[in-house]
């Protein structure tokens, strides 16, 4: 019997490259899924961060979604001289504050910072509920006693 002509040509070199590309694609998809589960695209261990600043600890998310609510929790571990928490004004220009709990007694601008003064008793915990209004890097400055610690957040679309 004579060899019949093949209507489908076989290109083994191309097929080998195609298999490599498919494997790379699968690994890339797997990496994106794992990153999402770990919090790169929302809440999770990669996103949630606790920073220790003088007299307090700040819990915040490093990665925020544009126009999705987030929160910053400030827990005071020491005594505050004037029951005030400071946040850099540049940060507050790029977010919309939805609520502050407990509500501050007063707010005033002091240089490059916004001062939130609470009632005479020291607030042991203050939570800011906010929504980012711009995408990109978002430098957050939080402090007590007028000294600001720089923290970094990133807002993605």
mmCIF file of C-alpha atoms in Angstrom:
data_model
loop_
_atom_site.group_PDB
_atom_site.id
_atom_site.type_symbol
_atom_site.label_atom_id
_atom_site.label_comp_id
_atom_site.label_asym_id
_atom_site.label_seq_id
_atom_site.Cartn_x
_atom_site.Cartn_y
_atom_site.Cartn_z
ATOM 1 C CA UNK A 1 0.000 0.000 0.000
ATOM 2 C CA UNK A 2 1.269 3.377 -0.934
ATOM 3 C CA UNK A 3 1.593 6.193 1.576
ATOM 4 C CA UNK A 4 -1.372 8.452 1.246
ATOM 5 C CA UNK A 5 -0.678 12.190 1.215
ATOM 6 C CA UNK A 6 -1.345 13.920 4.521
ATOM 7 C CA UNK A 7 -3.745 16.804 4.323
ATOM 8 C CA UNK A 8 -2.631 18.117 7.700
ATOM 9 C CA UNK A 9 0.987 19.065 7.779
ATOM 10 C CA UNK A 10 2.774 18.511 11.023
ATOM 11 C CA UNK A 11 5.126 21.162 12.305
ATOM 12 C CA UNK A 12 6.657 19.718 15.436
ATOM 13 C CA UNK A 13 8.836 22.778 16.116
ATOM 14 C CA UNK A 14 5.774 25.057 16.097
ATOM 15 C CA UNK A 15 3.826 22.592 18.229
ATOM 16 C CA UNK A 16 6.607 22.526 20.839
ATOM 17 C CA UNK A 17 6.620 26.348 21.015
ATOM 18 C CA UNK A 18 2.839 26.367 21.282
ATOM 19 C CA UNK A 19 2.943 23.952 24.242
ATOM 20 C CA UNK A 20 5.495 26.161 25.997
ATOM 21 C CA UNK A 21 3.292 29.245 25.422
ATOM 22 C CA UNK A 22 0.236 27.400 26.781
ATOM 23 C CA UNK A 23 2.151 26.329 29.904
ATOM 24 C CA UNK A 24 3.361 29.900 30.491
ATOM 25 C CA UNK A 25 -0.227 31.122 30.124
ATOM 26 C CA UNK A 26 -1.490 28.593 32.674
ATOM 27 C CA UNK A 27 1.240 29.522 35.165
ATOM 28 C CA UNK A 28 0.478 33.212 34.668
ATOM 29 C CA UNK A 29 -3.243 32.649 35.326
ATOM 30 C CA UNK A 30 -2.390 30.601 38.415
ATOM 31 C CA UNK A 31 -0.116 33.387 39.709
ATOM 32 C CA UNK A 32 -2.897 35.978 39.235
ATOM 33 C CA UNK A 33 -5.397 33.782 41.108
ATOM 34 C CA UNK A 34 -2.962 33.212 43.995
ATOM 35 C CA UNK A 35 -2.133 36.944 44.163
ATOM 36 C CA UNK A 36 -5.859 37.719 44.320
ATOM 37 C CA UNK A 37 -6.445 35.211 47.093
ATOM 38 C CA UNK A 38 -3.536 36.648 49.078
ATOM 39 C CA UNK A 39 -5.009 40.147 48.831
ATOM 40 C CA UNK A 40 -3.190 41.897 46.012
ATOM 41 C CA UNK A 41 -6.543 42.980 44.526
ATOM 42 C CA UNK A 42 -8.450 43.538 47.772
ATOM 43 C CA UNK A 43 -8.364 42.545 51.398
ATOM 44 C CA UNK A 44 -6.000 39.785 52.450
ATOM 45 C CA UNK A 45 -2.521 39.161 53.852
ATOM 46 C CA UNK A 46 -0.734 41.018 51.035
ATOM 47 C CA UNK A 47 -2.982 44.058 51.355
ATOM 48 C CA UNK A 48 -3.613 44.464 55.070
ATOM 49 C CA UNK A 49 -0.742 46.153 56.868
ATOM 50 C CA UNK A 50 -0.146 47.177 60.474
ATOM 51 C CA UNK A 51 2.277 50.009 61.080
ATOM 52 C CA UNK A 52 3.624 50.976 64.486
ATOM 53 C CA UNK A 53 3.988 54.689 64.994
ATOM 54 C CA UNK A 54 4.970 56.508 68.169
ATOM 55 C CA UNK A 55 2.158 55.850 70.638
ATOM 56 C CA UNK A 56 -0.196 54.004 68.256
ATOM 57 C CA UNK A 57 -0.660 51.290 65.690
ATOM 58 C CA UNK A 58 -2.307 51.886 62.325
ATOM 59 C CA UNK A 59 -4.099 49.135 60.388
ATOM 60 C CA UNK A 60 -4.655 49.991 56.715
ATOM 61 C CA UNK A 61 -4.836 48.418 53.271
ATOM 62 C CA UNK A 62 -1.851 48.896 50.972
ATOM 63 C CA UNK A 63 -3.909 48.279 47.816
ATOM 64 C CA UNK A 64 -7.227 50.072 47.384
ATOM 65 C CA UNK A 65 -9.806 49.917 44.633
ATOM 66 C CA UNK A 66 -10.889 53.160 43.068
ATOM 67 C CA UNK A 67 -14.204 54.388 44.558
ATOM 68 C CA UNK A 68 -14.545 51.360 46.887
ATOM 69 C CA UNK A 69 -14.843 51.936 50.626
ATOM 70 C CA UNK A 70 -11.842 51.207 52.808
ATOM 71 C CA UNK A 71 -10.887 51.968 56.373
ATOM 72 C CA UNK A 72 -7.929 53.070 58.419
ATOM 73 C CA UNK A 73 -7.952 52.002 62.062
ATOM 74 C CA UNK A 74 -5.753 53.897 64.530
ATOM 75 C CA UNK A 75 -5.370 52.331 67.975
ATOM 76 C CA UNK A 76 -3.676 54.474 70.591
ATOM 77 C CA UNK A 77 -1.299 52.558 72.854
ATOM 78 C CA UNK A 78 0.061 55.498 74.860
ATOM 79 C CA UNK A 79 -1.288 58.755 76.237
ATOM 80 C CA UNK A 80 -2.071 61.630 73.892
ATOM 81 C CA UNK A 81 -1.197 65.105 75.134
ATOM 82 C CA UNK A 82 -4.174 66.743 73.415
ATOM 83 C CA UNK A 83 -6.408 63.881 72.107
ATOM 84 C CA UNK A 84 -5.439 64.677 68.495
ATOM 85 C CA UNK A 85 -4.621 62.558 65.462
ATOM 86 C CA UNK A 86 -2.895 64.101 62.443
ATOM 87 C CA UNK A 87 -3.283 63.046 58.789
ATOM 88 C CA UNK A 88 -1.521 64.707 55.872
ATOM 89 C CA UNK A 89 -3.819 67.068 53.956
ATOM 90 C CA UNK A 90 -2.551 65.836 50.564
ATOM 91 C CA UNK A 91 -3.950 62.396 51.359
ATOM 92 C CA UNK A 92 -7.321 63.788 52.379
ATOM 93 C CA UNK A 93 -7.553 65.675 49.054
ATOM 94 C CA UNK A 94 -7.422 62.337 47.182
ATOM 95 C CA UNK A 95 -10.005 60.482 49.284
ATOM 96 C CA UNK A 96 -13.571 61.119 50.329
ATOM 97 C CA UNK A 97 -14.157 60.622 54.058
ATOM 98 C CA UNK A 98 -17.396 58.726 54.577
ATOM 99 C CA UNK A 99 -17.302 58.544 58.388
ATOM 100 C CA UNK A 100 -14.974 58.917 61.354
ATOM 101 C CA UNK A 101 -15.738 56.898 64.471
ATOM 102 C CA UNK A 102 -15.792 58.247 67.103
ATOM 103 C CA UNK A 103 -16.591 61.625 65.607
ATOM 104 C CA UNK A 104 -13.929 64.276 66.216
ATOM 105 C CA UNK A 105 -14.730 67.327 68.308
ATOM 106 C CA UNK A 106 -13.006 69.560 65.770
ATOM 107 C CA UNK A 107 -10.885 69.466 62.618
ATOM 108 C CA UNK A 108 -8.368 72.098 61.595
ATOM 109 C CA UNK A 109 -5.566 72.465 59.089
ATOM 110 C CA UNK A 110 -2.124 72.822 60.618
ATOM 111 C CA UNK A 111 0.477 73.348 57.903
ATOM 112 C CA UNK A 112 0.477 70.302 55.610
ATOM 113 C CA UNK A 113 -1.615 68.232 58.023
ATOM 114 C CA UNK A 114 -5.198 67.974 59.137
ATOM 115 C CA UNK A 115 -5.686 67.726 62.902
ATOM 116 C CA UNK A 116 -8.617 65.688 64.222
ATOM 117 C CA UNK A 117 -9.184 66.655 67.872
ATOM 118 C CA UNK A 118 -11.297 64.243 69.861
ATOM 119 C CA UNK A 119 -13.228 64.834 73.080
ATOM 120 C CA UNK A 120 -11.143 65.360 76.199
ATOM 121 C CA UNK A 121 -10.816 61.630 76.917
ATOM 122 C CA UNK A 122 -8.102 59.943 74.888
ATOM 123 C CA UNK A 123 -9.584 58.000 71.965
ATOM 124 C CA UNK A 124 -8.326 54.442 72.268
ATOM 125 C CA UNK A 125 -9.404 53.673 68.717
ATOM 126 C CA UNK A 126 -10.372 55.884 65.788
ATOM 127 C CA UNK A 127 -11.614 54.443 62.494
ATOM 128 C CA UNK A 128 -11.729 56.447 59.278
ATOM 129 C CA UNK A 129 -14.039 55.086 56.573
ATOM 130 C CA UNK A 130 -12.966 56.496 53.238
ATOM 131 C CA UNK A 131 -13.248 56.109 49.488
ATOM 132 C CA UNK A 132 -10.353 56.902 47.101
ATOM 133 C CA UNK A 133 -11.192 59.405 44.365
ATOM 134 C CA UNK A 134 -7.977 59.076 42.305
ATOM 135 C CA UNK A 135 -5.883 56.169 41.040
ATOM 136 C CA UNK A 136 -2.145 55.689 41.497
ATOM 137 C CA UNK A 137 0.225 56.028 44.453
ATOM 138 C CA UNK A 138 -1.381 57.501 47.552
ATOM 139 C CA UNK A 139 1.073 58.649 50.250
ATOM 140 C CA UNK A 140 -0.572 58.410 53.674
ATOM 141 C CA UNK A 141 0.816 60.278 56.652
ATOM 142 C CA UNK A 142 -0.534 59.501 60.134
ATOM 143 C CA UNK A 143 0.740 60.805 63.409
ATOM 144 C CA UNK A 144 0.210 61.711 67.011
ATOM 145 C CA UNK A 145 1.802 64.605 68.882
ATOM 146 C CA UNK A 146 2.318 66.405 65.535
ATOM 147 C CA UNK A 147 4.929 63.943 64.209
ATOM 148 C CA UNK A 148 3.810 62.286 60.942
ATOM 149 C CA UNK A 149 4.822 58.754 59.869
ATOM 150 C CA UNK A 150 4.769 58.139 56.113
ATOM 151 C CA UNK A 151 2.865 55.059 54.901
ATOM 152 C CA UNK A 152 2.160 54.067 51.303
ATOM 153 C CA UNK A 153 -1.014 52.978 49.590
ATOM 154 C CA UNK A 154 -1.784 52.328 45.939
ATOM 155 C CA UNK A 155 -5.177 52.817 44.294
ATOM 156 C CA UNK A 156 -5.967 50.736 41.218
ATOM 157 C CA UNK A 157 -8.922 50.865 38.858
#
